[in-house]
Amino acid sequence: EDIPKNQARQRLGLDEDSKIILYFGLIRPYKGVDVLIEALLKLKMDVNLKALIVGEIYKGCESIRERLKQLPADRVLLIDKFVPDNEVAVYFRAADLVVLPYKSATQSGVIPIAYRCRRPVVATRVGGLPEAVEDGLSGWLVPPNNADELARAICCYFSELNTPDMEAGIETIAKRLTWERYVEVLSDLAASIKPN
């Protein structure tokens, strides 16, 4: 659903003037939500910054609720549930920045959704994530398990106000992540194979 940011925020009961970062997806140990919380603590959670953490908490991550209590209650919104497809876009449209603090990963389906909603991404340099996020163009890449660098990247986005530049970069990257482009690459590969 292609809705304006202000309408998405109204649906979620979020302030229109807030700086909103979004973590979206299952909350499992390798997803690094604990590192995100540590980064938010380092940012001192300025009064305009709000973290939206959306996803089911899985076994091994029960302590996330306790760790979130270290942050001001009005600065974090935890939505511990499965989000059906028809509601996903609302969270992305409400956010300014999407954060993937993964400790390990092969890839992420969150990045294409963020790009479709024209939101930049801060992701860790794990698995295939560096292939989908171009540092400084469509977001930032940071080392895994590094709350200082994660906090720096979040701060960088909001302090440098890179939104217009990021939107152009996201458009460029998003064109590489289409089914049409995938078919084109496969066709080129098939055409390059010479039979024996």
mmCIF file of N, CA and C in Angstrom, residues 18-148:
data_model
loop_
_atom_site.group_PDB
_atom_site.id
_atom_site.type_symbol
_atom_site.label_atom_id
_atom_site.label_comp_id
_atom_site.label_asym_id
_atom_site.label_seq_id
_atom_site.Cartn_x
_atom_site.Cartn_y
_atom_site.Cartn_z
ATOM 1 N N SER A 18 8.443 12.856 14.807
ATOM 2 C CA SER A 18 9.490 11.982 15.325
ATOM 3 C C SER A 18 10.437 11.506 14.230
ATOM 4 N N LYS A 19 11.648 11.170 14.641
ATOM 5 C CA LYS A 19 12.614 10.487 13.782
ATOM 6 C C LYS A 19 12.439 9.012 14.098
ATOM 7 N N ILE A 20 11.961 8.239 13.132
ATOM 8 C CA ILE A 20 11.611 6.854 13.428
ATOM 9 C C ILE A 20 12.515 5.883 12.694
ATOM 10 N N ILE A 21 13.119 4.978 13.497
ATOM 11 C CA ILE A 21 13.895 3.889 12.911
ATOM 12 C C ILE A 21 13.087 2.611 13.089
ATOM 13 N N LEU A 22 13.171 1.728 12.102
ATOM 14 C CA LEU A 22 12.383 0.504 12.101
ATOM 15 C C LEU A 22 13.278 -0.721 12.041
ATOM 16 N N TYR A 23 13.071 -1.630 12.992
ATOM 17 C CA TYR A 23 13.579 -2.992 12.882
ATOM 18 C C TYR A 23 12.352 -3.826 12.567
ATOM 19 N N PHE A 24 12.422 -4.634 11.505
ATOM 20 C CA PHE A 24 11.266 -5.436 11.105
ATOM 21 C C PHE A 24 11.710 -6.867 10.841
ATOM 22 N N GLY A 25 10.996 -7.817 11.411
ATOM 23 C CA GLY A 25 11.288 -9.229 11.165
ATOM 24 C C GLY A 25 11.318 -10.030 12.447
ATOM 25 N N LEU A 26 11.499 -11.323 12.284
ATOM 26 C CA LEU A 26 11.566 -12.200 13.448
ATOM 27 C C LEU A 26 12.667 -11.745 14.394
ATOM 28 N N ILE A 27 12.402 -11.849 15.677
ATOM 29 C CA ILE A 27 13.401 -11.461 16.673
ATOM 30 C C ILE A 27 14.037 -12.750 17.189
ATOM 31 N N ARG A 28 15.205 -13.028 16.645
ATOM 32 C CA ARG A 28 15.979 -14.222 16.986
ATOM 33 C C ARG A 28 17.382 -13.766 17.387
ATOM 34 N N PRO A 29 18.143 -14.613 18.078
ATOM 35 C CA PRO A 29 19.463 -14.176 18.538
ATOM 36 C C PRO A 29 20.362 -13.620 17.433
ATOM 37 N N TYR A 30 20.378 -14.242 16.250
ATOM 38 C CA TYR A 30 21.282 -13.794 15.195
ATOM 39 C C TYR A 30 20.853 -12.490 14.531
ATOM 40 N N LYS A 31 19.643 -12.015 14.835
ATOM 41 C CA LYS A 31 19.145 -10.790 14.207
ATOM 42 C C LYS A 31 19.697 -9.515 14.851
ATOM 43 N N GLY A 32 20.318 -9.619 16.025
ATOM 44 C CA GLY A 32 21.032 -8.493 16.614
ATOM 45 C C GLY A 32 20.190 -7.391 17.231
ATOM 46 N N VAL A 33 18.973 -7.697 17.638
ATOM 47 C CA VAL A 33 18.150 -6.662 18.278
ATOM 48 C C VAL A 33 18.814 -6.185 19.566
ATOM 49 N N ASP A 34 19.543 -7.062 20.250
ATOM 50 C CA ASP A 34 20.270 -6.655 21.455
ATOM 51 C C ASP A 34 21.330 -5.605 21.121
ATOM 52 N N VAL A 35 21.971 -5.736 19.962
ATOM 53 C CA VAL A 35 22.969 -4.745 19.531
ATOM 54 C C VAL A 35 22.276 -3.423 19.210
ATOM 55 N N LEU A 36 21.104 -3.487 18.602
ATOM 56 C CA LEU A 36 20.336 -2.270 18.321
ATOM 57 C C LEU A 36 19.981 -1.549 19.618
ATOM 58 N N ILE A 37 19.552 -2.292 20.625
ATOM 59 C CA ILE A 37 19.214 -1.672 21.911
ATOM 60 C C ILE A 37 20.436 -0.991 22.509
ATOM 61 N N GLU A 38 21.589 -1.662 22.435
ATOM 62 C CA GLU A 38 22.828 -1.060 22.942
ATOM 63 C C GLU A 38 23.166 0.219 22.170
ATOM 64 N N ALA A 39 22.958 0.206 20.852
ATOM 65 C CA ALA A 39 23.209 1.402 20.030
ATOM 66 C C ALA A 39 22.266 2.532 20.431
ATOM 67 N N LEU A 40 21.009 2.199 20.689
ATOM 68 C CA LEU A 40 20.042 3.218 21.102
ATOM 69 C C LEU A 40 20.423 3.827 22.438
ATOM 70 N N LEU A 41 20.966 3.014 23.338
ATOM 71 C CA LEU A 41 21.438 3.543 24.620
ATOM 72 C C LEU A 41 22.589 4.518 24.412
ATOM 73 N N LYS A 42 23.456 4.232 23.458
ATOM 74 C CA LYS A 42 24.580 5.118 23.167
ATOM 75 C C LYS A 42 24.110 6.435 22.551
ATOM 76 N N LEU A 43 23.001 6.395 21.830
ATOM 77 C CA LEU A 43 22.457 7.608 21.222
ATOM 78 C C LEU A 43 21.746 8.480 22.242
ATOM 79 N N LYS A 44 21.618 7.986 23.446
ATOM 80 C CA LYS A 44 20.929 8.688 24.536
ATOM 81 C C LYS A 44 19.464 8.944 24.188
ATOM 82 N N MET A 45 19.002 8.297 23.108
ATOM 83 C CA MET A 45 17.600 8.385 22.679
ATOM 84 C C MET A 45 17.065 9.807 22.764
ATOM 85 N N ASP A 46 17.548 10.692 21.903
ATOM 86 C CA ASP A 46 17.080 12.077 21.914
ATOM 87 C C ASP A 46 15.557 12.105 21.814
ATOM 88 N N VAL A 47 14.961 13.176 22.296
ATOM 89 C CA VAL A 47 13.514 13.225 22.474
ATOM 90 C C VAL A 47 12.735 13.029 21.186
ATOM 91 N N ASN A 48 13.347 13.270 20.039
ATOM 92 C CA ASN A 48 12.640 13.105 18.767
ATOM 93 C C ASN A 48 12.867 11.748 18.115
ATOM 94 N N LEU A 49 13.749 10.926 18.671
ATOM 95 C CA LEU A 49 14.063 9.633 18.074
ATOM 96 C C LEU A 49 13.214 8.534 18.708
ATOM 97 N N LYS A 50 12.606 7.717 17.843
ATOM 98 C CA LYS A 50 11.783 6.615 18.335
ATOM 99 C C LYS A 50 12.135 5.355 17.559
ATOM 100 N N ALA A 51 12.283 4.249 18.276
ATOM 101 C CA ALA A 51 12.571 2.960 17.654
ATOM 102 C C ALA A 51 11.287 2.148 17.594
ATOM 103 N N LEU A 52 11.014 1.633 16.417
ATOM 104 C CA LEU A 52 9.858 0.776 16.180
ATOM 105 C C LEU A 52 10.407 -0.624 15.911
ATOM 106 N N ILE A 53 10.199 -1.537 16.845
ATOM 107 C CA ILE A 53 10.715 -2.904 16.736
ATOM 108 C C ILE A 53 9.517 -3.816 16.515
ATOM 109 N N VAL A 54 9.442 -4.367 15.301
ATOM 110 C CA VAL A 54 8.250 -5.105 14.892
ATOM 111 C C VAL A 54 8.624 -6.528 14.492
ATOM 112 N N GLY A 55 8.092 -7.511 15.205
ATOM 113 C CA GLY A 55 8.336 -8.902 14.869
ATOM 114 C C GLY A 55 8.126 -9.803 16.056
ATOM 115 N N GLU A 56 7.889 -11.062 15.779
ATOM 116 C CA GLU A 56 7.670 -12.040 16.843
ATOM 117 C C GLU A 56 8.970 -12.345 17.581
ATOM 118 N N ILE A 57 8.889 -12.357 18.893
ATOM 119 C CA ILE A 57 10.042 -12.722 19.713
ATOM 120 C C ILE A 57 10.103 -14.242 19.809
ATOM 121 N N TYR A 58 11.221 -14.799 19.378
ATOM 122 C CA TYR A 58 11.407 -16.251 19.382
ATOM 123 C C TYR A 58 12.206 -16.697 20.598
ATOM 124 N N LYS A 59 12.199 -18.010 20.831
ATOM 125 C CA LYS A 59 12.941 -18.606 21.937
ATOM 126 C C LYS A 59 14.406 -18.168 21.877
ATOM 127 N N GLY A 60 14.941 -17.842 23.020
ATOM 128 C CA GLY A 60 16.320 -17.389 23.085
ATOM 129 C C GLY A 60 16.422 -15.871 23.118
ATOM 130 N N CYS A 61 15.302 -15.195 22.917
ATOM 131 C CA CYS A 61 15.308 -13.721 22.909
ATOM 132 C C CYS A 61 14.348 -13.138 23.941
ATOM 133 N N GLU A 62 13.949 -13.943 24.906
ATOM 134 C CA GLU A 62 12.993 -13.478 25.899
ATOM 135 C C GLU A 62 13.522 -12.275 26.683
ATOM 136 N N SER A 63 14.836 -12.149 26.782
ATOM 137 C CA SER A 63 15.433 -11.049 27.545
ATOM 138 C C SER A 63 15.292 -9.699 26.836
ATOM 139 N N ILE A 64 14.854 -9.708 25.586
ATOM 140 C CA ILE A 64 14.706 -8.444 24.843
ATOM 141 C C ILE A 64 13.762 -7.493 25.576
ATOM 142 N N ARG A 65 12.667 -8.015 26.089
ATOM 143 C CA ARG A 65 11.717 -7.158 26.816
ATOM 144 C C ARG A 65 12.384 -6.472 28.011
ATOM 145 N N GLU A 66 13.208 -7.232 28.746
ATOM 146 C CA GLU A 66 13.909 -6.648 29.895
ATOM 147 C C GLU A 66 14.915 -5.600 29.444
ATOM 148 N N ARG A 67 15.639 -5.901 28.380
ATOM 149 C CA ARG A 67 16.646 -4.952 27.892
ATOM 150 C C ARG A 67 15.996 -3.661 27.402
ATOM 151 N N LEU A 68 14.800 -3.777 26.812
ATOM 152 C CA LEU A 68 14.098 -2.584 26.330
ATOM 153 C C LEU A 68 13.708 -1.656 27.473
ATOM 154 N N LYS A 69 13.584 -2.198 28.677
ATOM 155 C CA LYS A 69 13.225 -1.371 29.837
ATOM 156 C C LYS A 69 14.328 -0.394 30.200
ATOM 157 N N GLN A 70 15.535 -0.588 29.650
ATOM 158 C CA GLN A 70 16.640 0.349 29.894
ATOM 159 C C GLN A 70 16.435 1.654 29.129
ATOM 160 N N LEU A 71 15.553 1.619 28.129
ATOM 161 C CA LEU A 71 15.282 2.796 27.303
ATOM 162 C C LEU A 71 14.017 3.491 27.799
ATOM 163 N N PRO A 72 13.909 4.801 27.569
ATOM 164 C CA PRO A 72 12.662 5.494 27.934
ATOM 165 C C PRO A 72 11.469 4.851 27.231
ATOM 166 N N ALA A 73 10.411 4.580 27.974
ATOM 167 C CA ALA A 73 9.246 3.856 27.441
ATOM 168 C C ALA A 73 8.614 4.558 26.244
ATOM 169 N N ASP A 74 8.663 5.881 26.214
ATOM 170 C CA ASP A 74 8.033 6.604 25.102
ATOM 171 C C ASP A 74 8.934 6.692 23.872
ATOM 172 N N ARG A 75 10.127 6.114 23.944
ATOM 173 C CA ARG A 75 11.062 6.164 22.811
ATOM 174 C C ARG A 75 11.109 4.853 22.035
ATOM 175 N N VAL A 76 10.454 3.804 22.550
ATOM 176 C CA VAL A 76 10.487 2.496 21.891
ATOM 177 C C VAL A 76 9.082 1.919 21.838
ATOM 178 N N LEU A 77 8.742 1.388 20.681
ATOM 179 C CA LEU A 77 7.466 0.687 20.539
ATOM 180 C C LEU A 77 7.785 -0.720 20.048
ATOM 181 N N LEU A 78 7.486 -1.722 20.887
ATOM 182 C CA LEU A 78 7.686 -3.122 20.532
ATOM 183 C C LEU A 78 6.347 -3.699 20.106
ATOM 184 N N ILE A 79 6.313 -4.247 18.912
ATOM 185 C CA ILE A 79 5.113 -4.914 18.411
ATOM 186 C C ILE A 79 5.494 -6.374 18.202
ATOM 187 N N ASP A 80 5.208 -7.191 19.213
ATOM 188 C CA ASP A 80 5.584 -8.601 19.234
ATOM 189 C C ASP A 80 4.457 -9.417 18.617
ATOM 190 N N LYS A 81 4.445 -9.469 17.280
ATOM 191 C CA LYS A 81 3.417 -10.243 16.590
ATOM 192 C C LYS A 81 3.821 -10.473 15.145
ATOM 193 N N PHE A 82 3.163 -11.440 14.533
ATOM 194 C CA PHE A 82 3.300 -11.659 13.107
ATOM 195 C C PHE A 82 2.510 -10.568 12.400
ATOM 196 N N VAL A 83 3.111 -9.948 11.399
ATOM 197 C CA VAL A 83 2.440 -8.889 10.647
ATOM 198 C C VAL A 83 2.018 -9.454 9.292
ATOM 199 N N PRO A 84 0.714 -9.482 9.006
ATOM 200 C CA PRO A 84 0.265 -10.000 7.715
ATOM 201 C C PRO A 84 0.716 -9.092 6.565
ATOM 202 N N ASP A 85 0.842 -9.685 5.386
ATOM 203 C CA ASP A 85 1.336 -8.953 4.213
ATOM 204 C C ASP A 85 0.628 -7.625 3.984
ATOM 205 N N ASN A 86 -0.686 -7.590 4.176
ATOM 206 C CA ASN A 86 -1.436 -6.365 3.879
ATOM 207 C C ASN A 86 -1.187 -5.237 4.883
ATOM 208 N N GLU A 87 -0.435 -5.505 5.956
ATOM 209 C CA GLU A 87 -0.115 -4.468 6.943
ATOM 210 C C GLU A 87 1.359 -4.056 6.923
ATOM 211 N N VAL A 88 2.188 -4.782 6.217
ATOM 212 C CA VAL A 88 3.636 -4.563 6.249
ATOM 213 C C VAL A 88 4.025 -3.144 5.831
ATOM 214 N N ALA A 89 3.476 -2.681 4.726
ATOM 215 C CA ALA A 89 3.892 -1.379 4.182
ATOM 216 C C ALA A 89 3.666 -0.232 5.156
ATOM 217 N N VAL A 90 2.657 -0.330 5.997
ATOM 218 C CA VAL A 90 2.362 0.759 6.933
ATOM 219 C C VAL A 90 3.571 1.036 7.828
ATOM 220 N N TYR A 91 4.227 -0.023 8.303
ATOM 221 C CA TYR A 91 5.383 0.153 9.190
ATOM 222 C C TYR A 91 6.558 0.793 8.442
ATOM 223 N N PHE A 92 6.792 0.343 7.213
ATOM 224 C CA PHE A 92 7.899 0.890 6.433
ATOM 225 C C PHE A 92 7.622 2.336 6.027
ATOM 226 N N ARG A 93 6.398 2.628 5.652
ATOM 227 C CA ARG A 93 6.034 3.997 5.253
ATOM 228 C C ARG A 93 6.101 4.956 6.441
ATOM 229 N N ALA A 94 5.871 4.453 7.644
ATOM 230 C CA ALA A 94 5.926 5.299 8.840
ATOM 231 C C ALA A 94 7.360 5.628 9.242
ATOM 232 N N ALA A 95 8.298 4.777 8.842
ATOM 233 C CA ALA A 95 9.698 4.922 9.270
ATOM 234 C C ALA A 95 10.474 5.903 8.393
ATOM 235 N N ASP A 96 11.550 6.408 8.965
ATOM 236 C CA ASP A 96 12.517 7.204 8.200
ATOM 237 C C ASP A 96 13.662 6.327 7.732
ATOM 238 N N LEU A 97 14.039 5.364 8.566
ATOM 239 C CA LEU A 97 15.229 4.563 8.350
ATOM 240 C C LEU A 97 14.971 3.135 8.817
ATOM 241 N N VAL A 98 15.416 2.150 8.039
ATOM 242 C CA VAL A 98 15.269 0.744 8.398
ATOM 243 C C VAL A 98 16.635 0.227 8.854
ATOM 244 N N VAL A 99 16.650 -0.504 9.976
ATOM 245 C CA VAL A 99 17.911 -0.968 10.558
ATOM 246 C C VAL A 99 17.911 -2.491 10.645
ATOM 247 N N LEU A 100 18.961 -3.104 10.089
ATOM 248 C CA LEU A 100 19.153 -4.552 10.137
ATOM 249 C C LEU A 100 20.480 -4.836 10.844
ATOM 250 N N PRO A 101 20.447 -5.007 12.164
ATOM 251 C CA PRO A 101 21.683 -5.183 12.935
ATOM 252 C C PRO A 101 22.140 -6.638 13.029
ATOM 253 N N TYR A 102 21.918 -7.419 11.986
ATOM 254 C CA TYR A 102 22.171 -8.864 12.003
ATOM 255 C C TYR A 102 23.605 -9.203 12.413
ATOM 256 N N LYS A 103 23.735 -10.263 13.188
ATOM 257 C CA LYS A 103 25.048 -10.791 13.562
ATOM 258 C C LYS A 103 25.532 -11.776 12.502
ATOM 259 N N SER A 104 24.596 -12.437 11.841
ATOM 260 C CA SER A 104 24.899 -13.324 10.721
ATOM 261 C C SER A 104 23.655 -13.370 9.846
ATOM 262 N N ALA A 105 23.863 -13.667 8.573
ATOM 263 C CA ALA A 105 22.732 -13.759 7.632
ATOM 264 C C ALA A 105 23.264 -14.215 6.287
ATOM 265 N N THR A 106 22.388 -14.743 5.485
ATOM 266 C CA THR A 106 22.749 -15.017 4.093
ATOM 267 C C THR A 106 22.212 -13.892 3.228
ATOM 268 N N GLN A 107 20.971 -13.497 3.492
ATOM 269 C CA GLN A 107 20.331 -12.388 2.783
ATOM 270 C C GLN A 107 19.181 -11.892 3.647
ATOM 271 N N SER A 108 18.420 -10.913 3.136
ATOM 272 C CA SER A 108 17.271 -10.417 3.880
ATOM 273 C C SER A 108 16.177 -9.968 2.924
ATOM 274 N N GLY A 109 14.966 -10.417 3.176
ATOM 275 C CA GLY A 109 13.817 -9.963 2.400
ATOM 276 C C GLY A 109 13.348 -8.588 2.841
ATOM 277 N N VAL A 110 13.885 -8.088 3.951
ATOM 278 C CA VAL A 110 13.492 -6.777 4.465
ATOM 279 C C VAL A 110 14.017 -5.656 3.562
ATOM 280 N N ILE A 111 15.206 -5.832 3.009
ATOM 281 C CA ILE A 111 15.812 -4.769 2.199
ATOM 282 C C ILE A 111 14.973 -4.422 0.970
ATOM 283 N N PRO A 112 14.523 -5.392 0.171
ATOM 284 C CA PRO A 112 13.681 -5.020 -0.970
ATOM 285 C C PRO A 112 12.384 -4.317 -0.564
ATOM 286 N N ILE A 113 11.813 -4.699 0.584
ATOM 287 C CA ILE A 113 10.610 -4.012 1.056
ATOM 288 C C ILE A 113 10.941 -2.565 1.404
ATOM 289 N N ALA A 114 12.059 -2.376 2.097
ATOM 290 C CA ALA A 114 12.483 -1.012 2.441
ATOM 291 C C ALA A 114 12.676 -0.174 1.175
ATOM 292 N N TYR A 115 13.334 -0.741 0.184
ATOM 293 C CA TYR A 115 13.562 -0.014 -1.061
ATOM 294 C C TYR A 115 12.254 0.280 -1.786
ATOM 295 N N ARG A 116 11.339 -0.675 -1.789
ATOM 296 C CA ARG A 116 10.040 -0.456 -2.438
ATOM 297 C C ARG A 116 9.313 0.714 -1.787
ATOM 298 N N CYS A 117 9.510 0.867 -0.484
ATOM 299 C CA CYS A 117 8.894 1.969 0.257
ATOM 300 C C CYS A 117 9.800 3.197 0.307
ATOM 301 N N ARG A 118 10.911 3.149 -0.433
ATOM 302 C CA ARG A 118 11.878 4.251 -0.551
ATOM 303 C C ARG A 118 12.470 4.669 0.792
ATOM 304 N N ARG A 119 12.864 3.646 1.567
ATOM 305 C CA ARG A 119 13.497 3.900 2.854
ATOM 306 C C ARG A 119 14.928 3.396 2.821
ATOM 307 N N PRO A 120 15.892 4.216 3.264
ATOM 308 C CA PRO A 120 17.284 3.773 3.334
ATOM 309 C C PRO A 120 17.461 2.739 4.438
ATOM 310 N N VAL A 121 18.563 1.997 4.332
ATOM 311 C CA VAL A 121 18.814 0.866 5.220
ATOM 312 C C VAL A 121 20.198 0.975 5.854
ATOM 313 N N VAL A 122 20.261 0.729 7.150
ATOM 314 C CA VAL A 122 21.539 0.512 7.833
ATOM 315 C C VAL A 122 21.602 -0.985 8.082
ATOM 316 N N ALA A 123 22.609 -1.636 7.523
ATOM 317 C CA ALA A 123 22.752 -3.086 7.669
ATOM 318 C C ALA A 123 24.186 -3.425 8.033
ATOM 319 N N THR A 124 24.342 -4.609 8.568
ATOM 320 C CA THR A 124 25.681 -5.073 8.915
ATOM 321 C C THR A 124 26.318 -5.766 7.712
ATOM 322 N N ARG A 125 27.643 -5.813 7.719
ATOM 323 C CA ARG A 125 28.407 -6.461 6.639
ATOM 324 C C ARG A 125 28.465 -7.966 6.877
ATOM 325 N N VAL A 126 27.327 -8.614 6.669
ATOM 326 C CA VAL A 126 27.264 -10.066 6.807
ATOM 327 C C VAL A 126 26.541 -10.660 5.605
ATOM 328 N N GLY A 127 26.920 -11.889 5.258
ATOM 329 C CA GLY A 127 26.253 -12.594 4.163
ATOM 330 C C GLY A 127 26.162 -11.768 2.898
ATOM 331 N N GLY A 128 24.988 -11.781 2.292
ATOM 332 C CA GLY A 128 24.761 -11.054 1.047
ATOM 333 C C GLY A 128 24.276 -9.627 1.242
ATOM 334 N N LEU A 129 24.184 -9.154 2.483
ATOM 335 C CA LEU A 129 23.669 -7.807 2.718
ATOM 336 C C LEU A 129 24.497 -6.717 2.032
ATOM 337 N N PRO A 130 25.837 -6.808 2.009
ATOM 338 C CA PRO A 130 26.608 -5.769 1.323
ATOM 339 C C PRO A 130 26.331 -5.693 -0.184
ATOM 340 N N GLU A 131 25.797 -6.768 -0.765
ATOM 341 C CA GLU A 131 25.451 -6.736 -2.188
ATOM 342 C C GLU A 131 24.172 -5.946 -2.432
ATOM 343 N N ALA A 132 23.337 -5.813 -1.399
ATOM 344 C CA ALA A 132 22.055 -5.129 -1.552
ATOM 345 C C ALA A 132 22.060 -3.698 -1.029
ATOM 346 N N VAL A 133 23.039 -3.367 -0.181
ATOM 347 C CA VAL A 133 23.120 -2.017 0.377
ATOM 348 C C VAL A 133 24.434 -1.395 -0.061
ATOM 349 N N GLU A 134 24.358 -0.295 -0.784
ATOM 350 C CA GLU A 134 25.584 0.404 -1.175
ATOM 351 C C GLU A 134 25.846 1.518 -0.180
ATOM 352 N N ASP A 135 26.962 1.376 0.519
ATOM 353 C CA ASP A 135 27.336 2.298 1.587
ATOM 354 C C ASP A 135 27.346 3.733 1.079
ATOM 355 N N GLY A 136 26.526 4.573 1.707
ATOM 356 C CA GLY A 136 26.472 5.980 1.341
ATOM 357 C C GLY A 136 25.537 6.289 0.182
ATOM 358 N N LEU A 137 25.030 5.268 -0.498
ATOM 359 C CA LEU A 137 24.149 5.486 -1.642
ATOM 360 C C LEU A 137 22.704 5.119 -1.312
ATOM 361 N N SER A 138 22.503 3.918 -0.790
ATOM 362 C CA SER A 138 21.152 3.492 -0.428
ATOM 363 C C SER A 138 21.042 3.237 1.074
ATOM 364 N N GLY A 139 22.090 3.542 1.791
ATOM 365 C CA GLY A 139 22.132 3.339 3.232
ATOM 366 C C GLY A 139 23.564 3.268 3.700
ATOM 367 N N TRP A 140 23.776 2.570 4.812
ATOM 368 C CA TRP A 140 25.119 2.427 5.375
ATOM 369 C C TRP A 140 25.355 0.985 5.769
ATOM 370 N N LEU A 141 26.604 0.564 5.663
ATOM 371 C CA LEU A 141 27.018 -0.756 6.118
ATOM 372 C C LEU A 141 27.922 -0.586 7.329
ATOM 373 N N VAL A 142 27.678 -1.403 8.339
ATOM 374 C CA VAL A 142 28.475 -1.335 9.561
ATOM 375 C C VAL A 142 28.925 -2.743 9.928
ATOM 376 N N PRO A 143 29.982 -2.866 10.730
ATOM 377 C CA PRO A 143 30.421 -4.198 11.158
ATOM 378 C C PRO A 143 29.377 -4.839 12.077
ATOM 379 N N PRO A 144 29.250 -6.165 12.053
ATOM 380 C CA PRO A 144 28.312 -6.823 12.969
ATOM 381 C C PRO A 144 28.790 -6.711 14.408
ATOM 382 N N ASN A 145 27.846 -6.794 15.332
ATOM 383 C CA ASN A 145 28.150 -6.746 16.771
ATOM 384 C C ASN A 145 28.877 -5.478 17.184
ATOM 385 N N ASN A 146 28.598 -4.368 16.530
ATOM 386 C CA ASN A 146 29.286 -3.119 16.838
ATOM 387 C C ASN A 146 28.256 -2.017 17.066
ATOM 388 N N ALA A 147 27.837 -1.884 18.325
ATOM 389 C CA ALA A 147 26.810 -0.900 18.672
ATOM 390 C C ALA A 147 27.279 0.530 18.419
ATOM 391 N N ASP A 148 28.589 0.792 18.595
ATOM 392 C CA ASP A 148 29.103 2.146 18.362
ATOM 393 C C ASP A 148 28.921 2.557 16.903
#
